[in-house]
Short mmCIF file of C-alpha atoms in Angstrom, two decimals:
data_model
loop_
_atom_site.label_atom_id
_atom_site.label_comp_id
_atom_site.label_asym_id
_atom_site.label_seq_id
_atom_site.Cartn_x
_atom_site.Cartn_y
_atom_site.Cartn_z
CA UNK A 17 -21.74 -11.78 45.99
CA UNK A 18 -19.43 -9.02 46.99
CA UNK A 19 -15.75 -9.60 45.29
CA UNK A 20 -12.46 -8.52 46.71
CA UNK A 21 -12.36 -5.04 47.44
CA UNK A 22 -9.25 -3.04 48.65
CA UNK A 23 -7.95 0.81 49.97
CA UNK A 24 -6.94 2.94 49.16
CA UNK A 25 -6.49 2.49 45.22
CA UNK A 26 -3.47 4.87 45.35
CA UNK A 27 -1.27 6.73 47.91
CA UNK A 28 1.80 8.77 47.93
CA UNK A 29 4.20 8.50 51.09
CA UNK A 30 7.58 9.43 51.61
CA UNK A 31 10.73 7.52 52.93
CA UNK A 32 10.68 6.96 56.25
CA UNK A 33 6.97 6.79 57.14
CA UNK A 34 4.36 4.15 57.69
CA UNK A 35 1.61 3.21 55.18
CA UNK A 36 -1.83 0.66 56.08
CA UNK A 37 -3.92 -0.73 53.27
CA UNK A 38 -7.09 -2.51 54.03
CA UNK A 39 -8.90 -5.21 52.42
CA UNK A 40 -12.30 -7.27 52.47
CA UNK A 41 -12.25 -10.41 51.18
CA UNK A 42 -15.26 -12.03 48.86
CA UNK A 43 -17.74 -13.43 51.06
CA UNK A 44 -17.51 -16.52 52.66
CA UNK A 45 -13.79 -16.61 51.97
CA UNK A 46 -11.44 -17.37 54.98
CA UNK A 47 -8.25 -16.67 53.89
CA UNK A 48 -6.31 -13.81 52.89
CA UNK A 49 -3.68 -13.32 50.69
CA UNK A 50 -0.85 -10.44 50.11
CA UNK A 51 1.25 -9.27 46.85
CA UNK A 52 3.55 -6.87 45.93
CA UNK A 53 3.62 -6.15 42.16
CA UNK A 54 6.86 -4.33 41.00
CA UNK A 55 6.11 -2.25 37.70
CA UNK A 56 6.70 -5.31 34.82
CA UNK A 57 7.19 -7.88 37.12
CA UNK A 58 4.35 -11.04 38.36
CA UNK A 59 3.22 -10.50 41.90
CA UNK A 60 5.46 -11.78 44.57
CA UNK A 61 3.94 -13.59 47.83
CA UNK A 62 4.00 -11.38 51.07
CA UNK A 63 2.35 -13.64 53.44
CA UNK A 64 -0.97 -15.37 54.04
CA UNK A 65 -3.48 -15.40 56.65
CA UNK A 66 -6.16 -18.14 57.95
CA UNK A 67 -8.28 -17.26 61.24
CA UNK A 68 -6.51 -14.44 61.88
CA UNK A 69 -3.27 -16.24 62.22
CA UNK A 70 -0.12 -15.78 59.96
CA UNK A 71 -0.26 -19.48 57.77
CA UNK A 72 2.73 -18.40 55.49
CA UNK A 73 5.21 -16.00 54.37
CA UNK A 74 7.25 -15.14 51.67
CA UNK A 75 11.13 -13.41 51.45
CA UNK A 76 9.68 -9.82 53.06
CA UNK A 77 11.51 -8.20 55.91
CA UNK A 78 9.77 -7.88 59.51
CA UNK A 79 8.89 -4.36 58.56
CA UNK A 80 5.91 -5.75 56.47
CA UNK A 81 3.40 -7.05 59.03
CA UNK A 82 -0.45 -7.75 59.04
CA UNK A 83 -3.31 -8.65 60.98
CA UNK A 84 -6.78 -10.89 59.69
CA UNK A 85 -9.76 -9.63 61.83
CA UNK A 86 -12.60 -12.09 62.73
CA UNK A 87 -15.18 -10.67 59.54
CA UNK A 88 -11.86 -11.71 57.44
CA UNK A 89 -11.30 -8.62 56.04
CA UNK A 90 -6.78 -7.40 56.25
CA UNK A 91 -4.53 -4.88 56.78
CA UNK A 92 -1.23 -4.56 55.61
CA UNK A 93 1.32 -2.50 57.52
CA UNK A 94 4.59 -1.46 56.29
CA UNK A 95 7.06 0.36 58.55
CA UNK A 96 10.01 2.82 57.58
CA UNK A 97 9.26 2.88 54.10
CA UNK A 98 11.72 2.49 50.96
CA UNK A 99 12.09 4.10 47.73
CA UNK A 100 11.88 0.35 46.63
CA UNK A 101 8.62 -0.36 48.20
CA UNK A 102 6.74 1.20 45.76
CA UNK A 103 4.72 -1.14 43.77
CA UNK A 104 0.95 -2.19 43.11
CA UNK A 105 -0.16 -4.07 46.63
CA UNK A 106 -2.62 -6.64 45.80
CA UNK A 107 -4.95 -8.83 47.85
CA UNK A 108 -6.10 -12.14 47.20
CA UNK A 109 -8.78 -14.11 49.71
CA UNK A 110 -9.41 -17.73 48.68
CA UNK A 111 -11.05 -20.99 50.56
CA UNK A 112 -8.49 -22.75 52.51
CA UNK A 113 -6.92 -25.59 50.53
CA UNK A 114 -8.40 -24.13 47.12
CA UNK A 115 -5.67 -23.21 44.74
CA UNK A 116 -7.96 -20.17 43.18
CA UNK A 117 -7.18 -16.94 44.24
CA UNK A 118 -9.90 -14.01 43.77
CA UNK A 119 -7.85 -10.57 43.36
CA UNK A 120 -9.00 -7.01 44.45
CA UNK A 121 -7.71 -4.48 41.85
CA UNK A 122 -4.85 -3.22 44.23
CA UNK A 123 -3.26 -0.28 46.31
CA UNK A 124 -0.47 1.58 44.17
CA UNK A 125 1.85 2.94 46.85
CA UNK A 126 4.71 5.48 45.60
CA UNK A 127 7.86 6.24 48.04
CA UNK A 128 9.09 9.61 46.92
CA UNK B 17 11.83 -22.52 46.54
CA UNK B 18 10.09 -22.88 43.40
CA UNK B 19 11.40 -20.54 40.83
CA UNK B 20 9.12 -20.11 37.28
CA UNK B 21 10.29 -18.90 34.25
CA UNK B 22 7.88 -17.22 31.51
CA UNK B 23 8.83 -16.53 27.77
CA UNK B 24 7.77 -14.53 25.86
CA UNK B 25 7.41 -11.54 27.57
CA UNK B 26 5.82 -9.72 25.12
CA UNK B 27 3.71 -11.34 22.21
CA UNK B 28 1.94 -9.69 19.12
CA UNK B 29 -0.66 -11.55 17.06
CA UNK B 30 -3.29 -10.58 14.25
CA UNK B 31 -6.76 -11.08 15.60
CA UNK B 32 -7.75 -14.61 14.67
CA UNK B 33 -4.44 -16.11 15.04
CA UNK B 34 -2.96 -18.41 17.91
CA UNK B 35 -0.92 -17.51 20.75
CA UNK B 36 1.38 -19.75 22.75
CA UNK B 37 2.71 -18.98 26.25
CA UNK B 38 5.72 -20.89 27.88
CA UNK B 39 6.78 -21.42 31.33
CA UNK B 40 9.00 -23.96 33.16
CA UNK B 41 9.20 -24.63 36.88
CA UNK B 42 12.05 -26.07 39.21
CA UNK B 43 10.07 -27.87 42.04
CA UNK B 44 8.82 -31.32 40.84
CA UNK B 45 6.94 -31.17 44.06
CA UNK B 46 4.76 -28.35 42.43
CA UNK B 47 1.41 -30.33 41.62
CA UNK B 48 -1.02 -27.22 40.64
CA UNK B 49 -0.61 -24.27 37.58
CA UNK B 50 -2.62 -21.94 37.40
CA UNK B 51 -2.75 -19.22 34.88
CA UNK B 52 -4.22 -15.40 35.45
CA UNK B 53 -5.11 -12.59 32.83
CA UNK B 54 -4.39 -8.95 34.39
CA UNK B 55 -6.31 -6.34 32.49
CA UNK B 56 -5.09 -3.05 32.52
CA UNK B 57 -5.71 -1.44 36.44
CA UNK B 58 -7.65 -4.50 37.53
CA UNK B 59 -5.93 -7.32 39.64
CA UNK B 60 -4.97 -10.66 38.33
CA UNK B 61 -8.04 -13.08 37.20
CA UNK B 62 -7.75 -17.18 37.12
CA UNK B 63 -8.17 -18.10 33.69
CA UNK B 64 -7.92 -22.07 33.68
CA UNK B 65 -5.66 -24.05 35.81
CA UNK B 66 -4.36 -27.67 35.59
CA UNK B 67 -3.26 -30.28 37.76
CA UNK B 68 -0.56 -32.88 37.56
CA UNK B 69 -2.08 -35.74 37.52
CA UNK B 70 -3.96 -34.42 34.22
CA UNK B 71 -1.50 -33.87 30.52
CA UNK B 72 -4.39 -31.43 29.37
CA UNK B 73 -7.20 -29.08 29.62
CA UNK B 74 -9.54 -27.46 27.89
CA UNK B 75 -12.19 -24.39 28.30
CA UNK B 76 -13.16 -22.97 25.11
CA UNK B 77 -10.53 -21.50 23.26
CA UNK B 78 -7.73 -21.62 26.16
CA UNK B 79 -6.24 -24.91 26.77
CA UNK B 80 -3.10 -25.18 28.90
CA UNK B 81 -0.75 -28.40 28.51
CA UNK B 82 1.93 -29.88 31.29
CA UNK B 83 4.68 -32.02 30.91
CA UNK B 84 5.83 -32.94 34.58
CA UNK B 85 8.98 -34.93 33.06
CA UNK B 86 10.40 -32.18 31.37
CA UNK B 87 8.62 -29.48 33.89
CA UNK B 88 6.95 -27.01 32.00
CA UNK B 89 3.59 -26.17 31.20
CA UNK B 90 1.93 -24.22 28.27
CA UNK B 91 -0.88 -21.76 27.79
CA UNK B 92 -2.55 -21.77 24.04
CA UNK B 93 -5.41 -19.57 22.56
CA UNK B 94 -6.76 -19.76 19.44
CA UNK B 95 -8.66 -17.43 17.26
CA UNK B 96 -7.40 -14.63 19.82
CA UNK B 97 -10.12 -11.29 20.05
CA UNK B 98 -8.98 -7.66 20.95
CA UNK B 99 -10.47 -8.52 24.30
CA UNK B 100 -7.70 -11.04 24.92
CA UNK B 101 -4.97 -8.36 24.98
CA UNK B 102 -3.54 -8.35 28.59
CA UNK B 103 -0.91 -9.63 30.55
CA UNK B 104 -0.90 -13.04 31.07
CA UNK B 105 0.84 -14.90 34.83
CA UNK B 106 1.52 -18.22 34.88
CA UNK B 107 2.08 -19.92 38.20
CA UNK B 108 3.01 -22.92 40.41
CA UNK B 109 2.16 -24.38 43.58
CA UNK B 110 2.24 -27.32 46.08
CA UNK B 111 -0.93 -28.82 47.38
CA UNK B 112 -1.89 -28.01 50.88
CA UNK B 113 -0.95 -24.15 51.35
CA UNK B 114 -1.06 -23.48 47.48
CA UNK B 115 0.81 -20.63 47.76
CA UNK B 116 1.52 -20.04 44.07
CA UNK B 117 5.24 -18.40 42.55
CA UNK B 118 4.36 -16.40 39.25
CA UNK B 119 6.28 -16.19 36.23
CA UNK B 120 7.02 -12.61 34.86
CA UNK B 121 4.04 -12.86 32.93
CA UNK B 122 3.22 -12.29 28.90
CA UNK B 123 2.35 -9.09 27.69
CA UNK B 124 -0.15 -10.24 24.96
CA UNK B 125 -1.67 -7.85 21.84
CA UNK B 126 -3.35 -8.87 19.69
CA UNK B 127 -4.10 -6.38 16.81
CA UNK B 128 -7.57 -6.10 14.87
#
């Protein structure tokens, strides 16, 4: 059983410009999590995806979009980038209506 | 929304000795609590969870303890190991979408 994998596991970008990370969820999982993790802080709930539709999202700005393809695997796309984006992004797939969440180990994005 | 609170949020133990882990919740809707254990530069892990219609559980030497009256809900380990040094989310979330909102999280050491 393949777990949650993610890239890429660290990336430098600068204001302004557009960043994708990717993830595959753990097999036979059909739902797929986002999280931003802020340095000290518990991971806060981007939005969540079930057949490829968005099924729920948390206090992020437009600017933070993503897609679910039919294998289930994400992307996360974040547009115009902030000094204040940077953080750890993690991804969590799941079964729908099961409260466990399987974590990859995350994207660390810096904004210089 | 649901907001969770987490205290400590740092803990030091001897090896051997017990650890106790607090958080409180705002949504009395909330019905499931999970708690995760984040290693250092690996993504968040489900440890034990509990559910509200259960005052209780046990795995081991984790047990986690809710009180919907007074809405909070406990993690405890005894006879902590090196190996349970790591930072430690608790969490809360309605049925249905489970979309969990995590605490600050613990940072737990526990020295040999």
């Amino acid at each position: 059983e393949t777990g949650v994998t993610q890239s890429p596991t660290h990336l430098i970008k600068t204001r302004g410009q557009q960043v994708t990370l990717r993830c595959s969820s753990q097999s036979g999982h059909n739902t797929v999590s986002w999280y931003q993790q802020a340095l000290g802080q518990g991971p806060q709930f981007i939005f969540q995806y079930y057949r490829e539709e968005e099924n729920g999202r948390g206090n992020f700005p437009p600017r933070f979009s993503g897609l679910q393809f039919p294998n289930y695997s994400s992307e996360l796309n974040v547009n115009a980038l902030l000094l204040g984006d940077s953080a750890l992004y993690l991804c969590a797939s799941s079964l729908v209506h099961s409260g466990e969440l399987f974590f990859g180990e995350g994207s660390r994005l810096t904004v210089l | 929304g649901e907001n969770v609170e987490q205290h400590p949020s740092t803990l030091s133990v001897q090896e051997g000795d017990s650890a106790v882990i607090k958080c409180t919740y705002s949504d009395s809707a909330s019905n499931y609590f999970p708690w995760y254990k984040q290693e250092l530069g690996k993504g968040p892990q489900l440890i034990i969870d509990i559910r509200s219609n259960v005052g209780e559980k046990k795995d081991q030497r984790i047990a986690v303890t809710l009180n919907k009256t007074a809405k909070h809900f406990s993690l405890h380990i005894t006879e902590t190991q090196p190996e349970d040094s790591a930072v430690y989310f608790c969490a809360a979330s309605k049925g249905g979408s489970y979309i969990p909102t995590f605490g600050r999280g613990t940072s737990l050491i526990v020295h040999p």
